[in-house]
PDB file of C-alpha atoms in Angstrom:
ATOM      1  CA  UNK A 219       0.240  67.141 -19.232  1.00  0.00           C
ATOM      2  CA  UNK A 220       3.702  67.044 -17.659  1.00  0.00           C
ATOM      3  CA  UNK A 221       6.374  69.729 -18.349  1.00  0.00           C
ATOM      4  CA  UNK A 222       9.870  69.764 -17.247  1.00  0.00           C
ATOM      5  CA  UNK A 223      11.530  72.820 -17.710  1.00  0.00           C
ATOM      6  CA  UNK A 224      15.447  71.540 -17.303  1.00  0.00           C
ATOM      7  CA  UNK A 225      16.693  75.577 -18.669  1.00  0.00           C
ATOM      8  CA  UNK A 226      20.459  76.285 -17.394  1.00  0.00           C
ATOM      9  CA  UNK A 227      21.367  72.385 -16.010  1.00  0.00           C
ATOM     10  CA  UNK A 228      24.284  70.673 -17.218  1.00  0.00           C
ATOM     11  CA  UNK A 229      24.165  66.813 -18.496  1.00  0.00           C
ATOM     12  CA  UNK A 230      22.602  64.083 -16.561  1.00  0.00           C
ATOM     13  CA  UNK A 231      20.990  66.478 -14.650  1.00  0.00           C
ATOM     14  CA  UNK A 232      17.884  67.250 -16.949  1.00  0.00           C
ATOM     15  CA  UNK A 233      18.353  63.721 -18.331  1.00  0.00           C
ATOM     16  CA  UNK A 234      17.683  62.341 -14.980  1.00  0.00           C
ATOM     17  CA  UNK A 235      14.751  64.967 -14.909  1.00  0.00           C
ATOM     18  CA  UNK A 236      13.134  63.860 -17.899  1.00  0.00           C
ATOM     19  CA  UNK A 237      13.249  59.919 -16.480  1.00  0.00           C
ATOM     20  CA  UNK A 238      11.838  61.255 -12.987  1.00  0.00           C
ATOM     21  CA  UNK A 239       8.821  62.552 -15.317  1.00  0.00           C
ATOM     22  CA  UNK A 240       7.873  59.323 -17.382  1.00  0.00           C
ATOM     23  CA  UNK A 241       8.598  56.874 -14.822  1.00  0.00           C
ATOM     24  CA  UNK A 242       5.475  59.235 -13.697  1.00  0.00           C
ATOM     25  CA  UNK A 243       3.602  59.361 -16.603  1.00  0.00           C
ATOM     26  CA  UNK A 244       0.772  56.212 -17.803  1.00  0.00           C
ATOM     27  CA  UNK A 245       1.351  54.968 -21.057  1.00  0.00           C
ATOM     28  CA  UNK A 246       1.073  57.951 -24.154  1.00  0.00           C
ATOM     29  CA  UNK A 247       0.560  60.481 -22.132  1.00  0.00           C
ATOM     30  CA  UNK A 248       2.173  63.674 -22.964  1.00  0.00           C
ATOM     31  CA  UNK A 249       5.473  65.439 -21.416  1.00  0.00           C
ATOM     32  CA  UNK A 250       7.390  68.634 -22.899  1.00  0.00           C
ATOM     33  CA  UNK A 251      10.912  69.474 -22.132  1.00  0.00           C
ATOM     34  CA  UNK A 252      12.064  72.339 -22.601  1.00  0.00           C
ATOM     35  CA  UNK A 253      16.149  72.739 -22.789  1.00  0.00           C
ATOM     36  CA  UNK A 254      18.498  75.864 -23.719  1.00  0.00           C
ATOM     37  CA  UNK A 255      21.321  74.162 -25.129  1.00  0.00           C
ATOM     38  CA  UNK A 256      21.745  71.973 -28.550  1.00  0.00           C
ATOM     39  CA  UNK A 257      23.702  69.223 -27.045  1.00  0.00           C
ATOM     40  CA  UNK A 258      21.461  68.684 -24.405  1.00  0.00           C
ATOM     41  CA  UNK A 259      18.201  68.457 -26.780  1.00  0.00           C
ATOM     42  CA  UNK A 260      20.012  65.893 -28.678  1.00  0.00           C
ATOM     43  CA  UNK A 261      21.519  63.653 -26.175  1.00  0.00           C
ATOM     44  CA  UNK A 262      17.921  63.403 -24.029  1.00  0.00           C
ATOM     45  CA  UNK A 263      16.048  63.299 -28.191  1.00  0.00           C
ATOM     46  CA  UNK A 264      18.859  60.572 -28.232  1.00  0.00           C
ATOM     47  CA  UNK A 265      18.089  59.011 -25.041  1.00  0.00           C
ATOM     48  CA  UNK A 266      13.882  59.200 -26.046  1.00  0.00           C
ATOM     49  CA  UNK A 267      14.305  57.610 -28.839  1.00  0.00           C
ATOM     50  CA  UNK A 268      16.851  54.438 -26.746  1.00  0.00           C
ATOM     51  CA  UNK A 269      13.422  54.162 -24.837  1.00  0.00           C
ATOM     52  CA  UNK A 270      10.634  54.112 -27.868  1.00  0.00           C
ATOM     53  CA  UNK A 271       9.598  57.471 -26.735  1.00  0.00           C
ATOM     54  CA  UNK A 272       7.596  59.094 -30.246  1.00  0.00           C
ATOM     55  CA  UNK A 273       9.165  62.759 -29.764  1.00  0.00           C
ATOM     56  CA  UNK A 274       8.529  66.109 -31.710  1.00  0.00           C
ATOM     57  CA  UNK A 275      11.366  69.103 -31.137  1.00  0.00           C
ATOM     58  CA  UNK A 276      10.676  72.272 -32.043  1.00  0.00           C
ATOM     59  CA  UNK A 277      12.029  76.053 -31.276  1.00  0.00           C
ATOM     60  CA  UNK A 278      11.970  79.015 -29.930  1.00  0.00           C
ATOM     61  CA  UNK A 279      14.734  81.444 -30.283  1.00  0.00           C
ATOM     62  CA  UNK A 280      17.373  79.502 -27.936  1.00  0.00           C
ATOM     63  CA  UNK A 281      15.055  77.199 -26.493  1.00  0.00           C
ATOM     64  CA  UNK A 282      14.182  73.851 -27.543  1.00  0.00           C
ATOM     65  CA  UNK A 283      11.058  71.914 -26.164  1.00  0.00           C
ATOM     66  CA  UNK A 284      10.896  68.808 -26.601  1.00  0.00           C
ATOM     67  CA  UNK A 285       6.918  67.187 -27.358  1.00  0.00           C
ATOM     68  CA  UNK A 286       7.456  63.989 -25.492  1.00  0.00           C
ATOM     69  CA  UNK A 287       4.755  61.035 -26.403  1.00  0.00           C
ATOM     70  CA  UNK A 288       4.798  57.865 -23.872  1.00  0.00           C
ATOM     71  CA  UNK A 289       4.641  55.074 -26.315  1.00  0.00           C
ATOM     72  CA  UNK A 290       8.275  53.012 -24.837  1.00  0.00           C
ATOM     73  CA  UNK A 291       8.203  52.418 -21.521  1.00  0.00           C
ATOM     74  CA  UNK A 292      11.217  53.422 -19.061  1.00  0.00           C
ATOM     75  CA  UNK A 293      13.136  51.416 -15.881  1.00  0.00           C
ATOM     76  CA  UNK A 294      13.375  52.281 -12.636  1.00  0.00           C
ATOM     77  CA  UNK A 295      17.187  51.586 -13.172  1.00  0.00           C
ATOM     78  CA  UNK A 296      18.554  52.779 -15.898  1.00  0.00           C
ATOM     79  CA  UNK A 297      20.762  54.788 -16.659  1.00  0.00           C
ATOM     80  CA  UNK A 298      20.728  57.917 -18.422  1.00  0.00           C
ATOM     81  CA  UNK A 299      24.626  59.066 -17.471  1.00  0.00           C
ATOM     82  CA  UNK A 300      25.390  57.661 -20.958  1.00  0.00           C
ATOM     83  CA  UNK A 301      23.722  59.522 -22.349  1.00  0.00           C
ATOM     84  CA  UNK A 302      26.104  62.482 -21.786  1.00  0.00           C
ATOM     85  CA  UNK A 303      27.712  63.217 -24.736  1.00  0.00           C
ATOM     86  CA  UNK A 304      30.411  65.860 -24.656  1.00  0.00           C
ATOM     87  CA  UNK A 305      30.306  69.566 -26.524  1.00  0.00           C
ATOM     88  CA  UNK A 306      32.169  67.778 -29.224  1.00  0.00           C
ATOM     89  CA  UNK A 307      33.172  68.426 -32.838  1.00  0.00           C
ATOM     90  CA  UNK A 308      30.712  67.708 -35.748  1.00  0.00           C
ATOM     91  CA  UNK A 309      32.825  64.666 -36.172  1.00  0.00           C
ATOM     92  CA  UNK A 310      33.567  61.427 -33.032  1.00  0.00           C
ATOM     93  CA  UNK A 311      37.611  60.624 -32.609  1.00  0.00           C
ATOM     94  CA  UNK A 312      37.359  57.384 -34.331  1.00  0.00           C
ATOM     95  CA  UNK A 313      37.647  55.087 -37.716  1.00  0.00           C
ATOM     96  CA  UNK A 314      36.301  52.555 -39.084  1.00  0.00           C
ATOM     97  CA  UNK A 315      37.499  50.382 -41.413  1.00  0.00           C
ATOM     98  CA  UNK A 316      36.798  47.485 -44.093  1.00  0.00           C
ATOM     99  CA  UNK A 317      39.181  45.037 -44.027  1.00  0.00           C
ATOM    100  CA  UNK A 318      37.663  42.060 -45.977  1.00  0.00           C
ATOM    101  CA  UNK A 319      34.518  42.154 -48.608  1.00  0.00           C
ATOM    102  CA  UNK A 320      32.490  40.713 -46.350  1.00  0.00           C
ATOM    103  CA  UNK A 321      31.516  40.777 -42.507  1.00  0.00           C
ATOM    104  CA  UNK A 322      32.461  38.007 -39.884  1.00  0.00           C
ATOM    105  CA  UNK A 323      33.694  34.701 -41.110  1.00  0.00           C
ATOM    106  CA  UNK A 324      31.584  32.127 -41.528  1.00  0.00           C
ATOM    107  CA  UNK A 325      29.195  32.362 -44.894  1.00  0.00           C
ATOM    108  CA  UNK A 326      30.243  34.494 -47.233  1.00  0.00           C
ATOM    109  CA  UNK A 327      26.588  34.527 -48.930  1.00  0.00           C
ATOM    110  CA  UNK A 328      25.416  36.129 -45.254  1.00  0.00           C
ATOM    111  CA  UNK A 329      28.647  38.220 -44.443  1.00  0.00           C
ATOM    112  CA  UNK A 330      28.073  40.007 -47.809  1.00  0.00           C
ATOM    113  CA  UNK A 331      24.145  41.224 -46.736  1.00  0.00           C
ATOM    114  CA  UNK A 332      25.707  42.122 -43.769  1.00  0.00           C
ATOM    115  CA  UNK A 333      28.539  44.462 -45.077  1.00  0.00           C
ATOM    116  CA  UNK A 334      26.185  46.558 -47.251  1.00  0.00           C
ATOM    117  CA  UNK A 335      23.241  46.599 -44.616  1.00  0.00           C
ATOM    118  CA  UNK A 336      26.558  48.228 -41.620  1.00  0.00           C
ATOM    119  CA  UNK A 337      27.959  50.572 -44.638  1.00  0.00           C
ATOM    120  CA  UNK A 338      24.024  51.485 -45.795  1.00  0.00           C
ATOM    121  CA  UNK A 339      23.147  52.869 -41.920  1.00  0.00           C
ATOM    122  CA  UNK A 340      26.724  54.407 -41.113  1.00  0.00           C
ATOM    123  CA  UNK A 341      24.717  57.756 -42.174  1.00  0.00           C
ATOM    124  CA  UNK A 342      22.163  57.558 -40.185  1.00  0.00           C
ATOM    125  CA  UNK A 343      23.974  57.055 -36.871  1.00  0.00           C
ATOM    126  CA  UNK A 344      24.341  58.780 -34.005  1.00  0.00           C
ATOM    127  CA  UNK A 345      28.368  58.784 -33.415  1.00  0.00           C
ATOM    128  CA  UNK A 346      29.698  58.812 -37.381  1.00  0.00           C
ATOM    129  CA  UNK A 347      33.244  57.943 -37.465  1.00  0.00           C
ATOM    130  CA  UNK A 348      35.925  60.596 -38.753  1.00  0.00           C
ATOM    131  CA  UNK A 349      37.556  58.481 -41.419  1.00  0.00           C
ATOM    132  CA  UNK A 350      36.720  55.496 -43.048  1.00  0.00           C
ATOM    133  CA  UNK A 351      39.438  53.061 -44.434  1.00  0.00           C
ATOM    134  CA  UNK A 352      39.010  50.267 -47.125  1.00  0.00           C
ATOM    135  CA  UNK A 353      41.664  47.562 -47.761  1.00  0.00           C
ATOM    136  CA  UNK A 354      42.569  44.806 -49.221  1.00  0.00           C
ATOM    137  CA  UNK A 355      38.635  43.245 -50.545  1.00  0.00           C
ATOM    138  CA  UNK A 356      37.574  45.830 -48.763  1.00  0.00           C
ATOM    139  CA  UNK A 357      37.670  48.348 -51.686  1.00  0.00           C
ATOM    140  CA  UNK A 358      35.514  46.183 -54.017  1.00  0.00           C
ATOM    141  CA  UNK A 359      32.799  48.380 -52.016  1.00  0.00           C
ATOM    142  CA  UNK A 360      34.361  51.418 -53.658  1.00  0.00           C
ATOM    143  CA  UNK A 361      34.268  51.324 -57.001  1.00  0.00           C
ATOM    144  CA  UNK A 362      32.144  51.815 -59.588  1.00  0.00           C
ATOM    145  CA  UNK A 363      29.993  49.111 -59.462  1.00  0.00           C
ATOM    146  CA  UNK A 364      29.919  48.459 -55.940  1.00  0.00           C
ATOM    147  CA  UNK A 365      26.123  48.038 -54.221  1.00  0.00           C
ATOM    148  CA  UNK A 366      26.496  50.849 -51.792  1.00  0.00           C
ATOM    149  CA  UNK A 367      28.302  53.596 -53.739  1.00  0.00           C
ATOM    150  CA  UNK A 368      24.925  55.458 -52.890  1.00  0.00           C
ATOM    151  CA  UNK A 369      25.982  55.561 -49.037  1.00  0.00           C
ATOM    152  CA  UNK A 370      29.654  56.101 -49.241  1.00  0.00           C
ATOM    153  CA  UNK A 371      29.099  58.770 -51.391  1.00  0.00           C
ATOM    154  CA  UNK A 372      26.722  60.076 -48.438  1.00  0.00           C
ATOM    155  CA  UNK A 373      29.199  59.451 -46.177  1.00  0.00           C
ATOM    156  CA  UNK A 374      31.696  61.177 -47.720  1.00  0.00           C
ATOM    157  CA  UNK A 375      30.009  64.074 -48.383  1.00  0.00           C
ATOM    158  CA  UNK A 376      28.993  64.582 -44.516  1.00  0.00           C
ATOM    159  CA  UNK A 377      32.828  65.633 -44.462  1.00  0.00           C
ATOM    160  CA  UNK A 378      34.062  61.530 -43.233  1.00  0.00           C
ATOM    161  CA  UNK A 379      37.625  60.491 -44.958  1.00  0.00           C
ATOM    162  CA  UNK A 380      37.324  57.891 -47.105  1.00  0.00           C
ATOM    163  CA  UNK A 381      40.544  56.152 -47.465  1.00  0.00           C
ATOM    164  CA  UNK A 382      41.291  53.521 -49.542  1.00  0.00           C
ATOM    165  CA  UNK A 383      44.441  50.977 -49.901  1.00  0.00           C
ATOM    166  CA  UNK A 384      46.437  51.797 -53.053  1.00  0.00           C
ATOM    167  CA  UNK A 385      48.597  49.138 -53.363  1.00  0.00           C
ATOM    168  CA  UNK A 386      44.893  46.939 -53.111  1.00  0.00           C
ATOM    169  CA  UNK A 387      42.806  48.311 -55.827  1.00  0.00           C
ATOM    170  CA  UNK A 388      46.882  48.132 -57.702  1.00  0.00           C
ATOM    171  CA  UNK A 389      47.275  44.358 -56.828  1.00  0.00           C
ATOM    172  CA  UNK A 390      43.416  43.820 -58.136  1.00  0.00           C
ATOM    173  CA  UNK A 391      44.005  46.038 -61.036  1.00  0.00           C
ATOM    174  CA  UNK A 392      40.998  47.836 -59.810  1.00  0.00           C
ATOM    175  CA  UNK A 393      42.724  51.750 -60.292  1.00  0.00           C
ATOM    176  CA  UNK A 394      40.533  52.763 -62.603  1.00  0.00           C
ATOM    177  CA  UNK A 395      37.278  51.708 -61.644  1.00  0.00           C
ATOM    178  CA  UNK A 396      37.736  53.572 -57.749  1.00  0.00           C
ATOM    179  CA  UNK A 397      33.937  55.522 -57.409  1.00  0.00           C
ATOM    180  CA  UNK A 398      34.198  56.866 -53.751  1.00  0.00           C
ATOM    181  CA  UNK A 399      37.241  57.848 -51.977  1.00  0.00           C
ATOM    182  CA  UNK A 400      40.635  59.052 -52.224  1.00  0.00           C
ATOM    183  CA  UNK A 401      43.568  56.474 -53.153  1.00  0.00           C
ATOM    184  CA  UNK A 402      46.029  56.634 -49.805  1.00  0.00           C
ATOM    185  CA  UNK A 403      48.998  54.714 -49.302  1.00  0.00           C
ATOM    186  CA  UNK A 404      50.319  52.226 -45.682  1.00  0.00           C
ATOM    187  CA  UNK A 405      51.538  56.401 -44.018  1.00  0.00           C
ATOM    188  CA  UNK A 406      48.305  57.121 -44.635  1.00  0.00           C
ATOM    189  CA  UNK A 407      46.222  54.485 -43.187  1.00  0.00           C
ATOM    190  CA  UNK A 408      49.107  53.857 -40.148  1.00  0.00           C
ATOM    191  CA  UNK A 409      48.800  57.226 -39.431  1.00  0.00           C
ATOM    192  CA  UNK A 410      44.364  57.312 -39.461  1.00  0.00           C
ATOM    193  CA  UNK A 411      44.632  54.054 -37.270  1.00  0.00           C
ATOM    194  CA  UNK A 412      47.387  55.113 -33.928  1.00  0.00           C
ATOM    195  CA  UNK A 413      46.198  58.898 -34.416  1.00  0.00           C
ATOM    196  CA  UNK A 414      42.852  58.394 -33.779  1.00  0.00           C
ATOM    197  CA  UNK A 415      41.163  56.727 -30.033  1.00  0.00           C
ATOM    198  CA  UNK A 416      39.868  54.247 -31.437  1.00  0.00           C
ATOM    199  CA  UNK A 417      39.352  51.913 -34.419  1.00  0.00           C
ATOM    200  CA  UNK A 418      36.131  50.115 -35.679  1.00  0.00           C
ATOM    201  CA  UNK A 419      36.800  47.201 -38.010  1.00  0.00           C
ATOM    202  CA  UNK A 420      33.686  45.667 -39.688  1.00  0.00           C
TER     203      UNK A 420
ATOM    204  CA  UNK B1033      13.310  60.829 -49.680  1.00  0.00           C
ATOM    205  CA  UNK B1034      10.287  59.025 -49.744  1.00  0.00           C
ATOM    206  CA  UNK B1035      11.029  55.243 -48.956  1.00  0.00           C
ATOM    207  CA  UNK B1036       9.631  52.086 -48.694  1.00  0.00           C
ATOM    208  CA  UNK B1037      10.868  49.207 -46.641  1.00  0.00           C
ATOM    209  CA  UNK B1038      10.551  45.756 -47.839  1.00  0.00           C
ATOM    210  CA  UNK B1039      10.475  43.112 -44.721  1.00  0.00           C
ATOM    211  CA  UNK B1040      11.328  39.678 -44.341  1.00  0.00           C
ATOM    212  CA  UNK B1041      10.757  37.288 -41.946  1.00  0.00           C
ATOM    213  CA  UNK B1042      13.403  34.521 -43.039  1.00  0.00           C
ATOM    214  CA  UNK B1043      16.997  35.569 -43.980  1.00  0.00           C
ATOM    215  CA  UNK B1044      17.443  33.489 -46.497  1.00  0.00           C
ATOM    216  CA  UNK B1045      14.227  35.132 -48.207  1.00  0.00           C
ATOM    217  CA  UNK B1046      16.364  38.156 -48.191  1.00  0.00           C
ATOM    218  CA  UNK B1047      19.389  37.154 -49.520  1.00  0.00           C
ATOM    219  CA  UNK B1048      17.017  35.133 -51.845  1.00  0.00           C
ATOM    220  CA  UNK B1049      14.956  38.404 -53.049  1.00  0.00           C
ATOM    221  CA  UNK B1050      18.078  40.487 -53.085  1.00  0.00           C
ATOM    222  CA  UNK B1051      19.757  37.956 -55.787  1.00  0.00           C
ATOM    223  CA  UNK B1052      15.952  37.783 -58.232  1.00  0.00           C
ATOM    224  CA  UNK B1053      16.247  41.983 -57.271  1.00  0.00           C
ATOM    225  CA  UNK B1054      19.697  42.157 -58.775  1.00  0.00           C
ATOM    226  CA  UNK B1055      19.169  40.008 -61.243  1.00  0.00           C
ATOM    227  CA  UNK B1056      15.769  41.771 -63.005  1.00  0.00           C
ATOM    228  CA  UNK B1057      17.906  45.150 -62.609  1.00  0.00           C
ATOM    229  CA  UNK B1058      16.441  46.808 -60.058  1.00  0.00           C
ATOM    230  CA  UNK B1059      17.896  49.577 -57.396  1.00  0.00           C
ATOM    231  CA  UNK B1060      17.437  48.462 -53.765  1.00  0.00           C
ATOM    232  CA  UNK B1061      19.768  49.015 -50.329  1.00  0.00           C
ATOM    233  CA  UNK B1062      20.032  46.364 -47.757  1.00  0.00           C
ATOM    234  CA  UNK B1063      19.338  47.804 -45.198  1.00  0.00           C
ATOM    235  CA  UNK B1064      18.915  46.527 -40.909  1.00  0.00           C
ATOM    236  CA  UNK B1065      15.129  46.484 -40.229  1.00  0.00           C
ATOM    237  CA  UNK B1066      14.278  49.726 -38.922  1.00  0.00           C
ATOM    238  CA  UNK B1067      13.455  48.898 -35.285  1.00  0.00           C
ATOM    239  CA  UNK B1068       9.489  50.165 -35.501  1.00  0.00           C
ATOM    240  CA  UNK B1069       9.057  47.314 -37.583  1.00  0.00           C
ATOM    241  CA  UNK B1070      10.080  44.579 -35.401  1.00  0.00           C
ATOM    242  CA  UNK B1071      10.237  41.104 -37.279  1.00  0.00           C
ATOM    243  CA  UNK B1072      11.666  37.989 -36.972  1.00  0.00           C
ATOM    244  CA  UNK B1073      14.505  39.241 -40.013  1.00  0.00           C
ATOM    245  CA  UNK B1074      16.937  41.845 -39.044  1.00  0.00           C
ATOM    246  CA  UNK B1075      17.718  43.091 -42.294  1.00  0.00           C
ATOM    247  CA  UNK B1076      15.448  44.505 -45.033  1.00  0.00           C
ATOM    248  CA  UNK B1077      14.998  46.037 -48.449  1.00  0.00           C
ATOM    249  CA  UNK B1078      15.158  49.527 -48.863  1.00  0.00           C
ATOM    250  CA  UNK B1079      13.781  51.310 -52.069  1.00  0.00           C
ATOM    251  CA  UNK B1080      13.839  54.912 -53.042  1.00  0.00           C
ATOM    252  CA  UNK B1081      10.356  55.092 -54.804  1.00  0.00           C
ATOM    253  CA  UNK B1082      11.309  57.924 -56.425  1.00  0.00           C
ATOM    254  CA  UNK B1083      13.536  55.471 -58.639  1.00  0.00           C
ATOM    255  CA  UNK B1084      11.777  51.959 -57.948  1.00  0.00           C
ATOM    256  CA  UNK B1085       8.310  51.714 -58.830  1.00  0.00           C
ATOM    257  CA  UNK B1086       7.716  49.762 -55.974  1.00  0.00           C
ATOM    258  CA  UNK B1087       4.638  47.549 -57.910  1.00  0.00           C
ATOM    259  CA  UNK B1088       7.058  45.802 -60.300  1.00  0.00           C
ATOM    260  CA  UNK B1089       9.089  44.288 -57.138  1.00  0.00           C
ATOM    261  CA  UNK B1090       6.394  43.094 -55.231  1.00  0.00           C
ATOM    262  CA  UNK B1091       5.254  41.612 -58.231  1.00  0.00           C
ATOM    263  CA  UNK B1092       8.498  39.891 -59.056  1.00  0.00           C
ATOM    264  CA  UNK B1093       8.830  38.611 -55.357  1.00  0.00           C
ATOM    265  CA  UNK B1094       5.338  37.516 -54.607  1.00  0.00           C
ATOM    266  CA  UNK B1095       6.385  35.808 -58.172  1.00  0.00           C
ATOM    267  CA  UNK B1096       8.371  33.355 -56.523  1.00  0.00           C
ATOM    268  CA  UNK B1097       6.837  33.216 -53.636  1.00  0.00           C
ATOM    269  CA  UNK B1098       8.013  35.158 -50.799  1.00  0.00           C
ATOM    270  CA  UNK B1099       6.202  36.513 -48.014  1.00  0.00           C
ATOM    271  CA  UNK B1100       6.789  40.170 -46.425  1.00  0.00           C
ATOM    272  CA  UNK B1101       5.529  42.987 -45.409  1.00  0.00           C
ATOM    273  CA  UNK B1102       5.928  46.461 -46.938  1.00  0.00           C
ATOM    274  CA  UNK B1103       6.148  49.504 -44.958  1.00  0.00           C
ATOM    275  CA  UNK B1104       6.617  52.914 -45.609  1.00  0.00           C
ATOM    276  CA  UNK B1105       9.122  55.204 -43.500  1.00  0.00           C
TER     277      UNK B1105
END
């Protein structure tokens, strides 16, 4: 088994060391990566998962050991820099907006399914938004008959603020059916969309 | 959390299953097919086995001639 000792090294060096070690390994061989920084640990894990490597992380005091099995493949020319997340607050500086009850144009039946799948996946993505905003027919997802209500509650419990357009609830006469999030107005919504780095429209 | 994932061969079967299961009153989620289960279809159905009996679901899907595979995550 190969070992990589990346203690005291800052990103992207642990990633480069890990990549180099993986390139030298045969399929299904094992590797241990030793790290002493939580952020670096997450970055290396993210890099490994993206390359379909099996991994298990153990902690001893302030040190982390990532046990890797080379189940995936890796190319010499793969860039590791993009996996260097900076030490940052828990949530990322972006907002997701849901402006319709479907995702994309074309088939509404398909669009409804895509939107459900997208929202059900948000609790599992690495870079979570700081806020989610629902307006126009998008508000349907926040009502008590929403097929994604549980995921939205989970998202809210993670500290992600859910803003729901009050004018829209009023227009569709659905105010009493709101089941998740906070009723907000255009001031809140524009404030949220303009004070963040990036707005993602679903 | 203990989930079963129902993976289909086509999106049309997912949509059809969704309608049938909804009508029958089952609780489930539509999720993107987890990367580790290779499939031609990007969407799957997730069932929380603590809430829903998976056999009830597979039975009704089989009765409707839908082709699928069940995985555990």
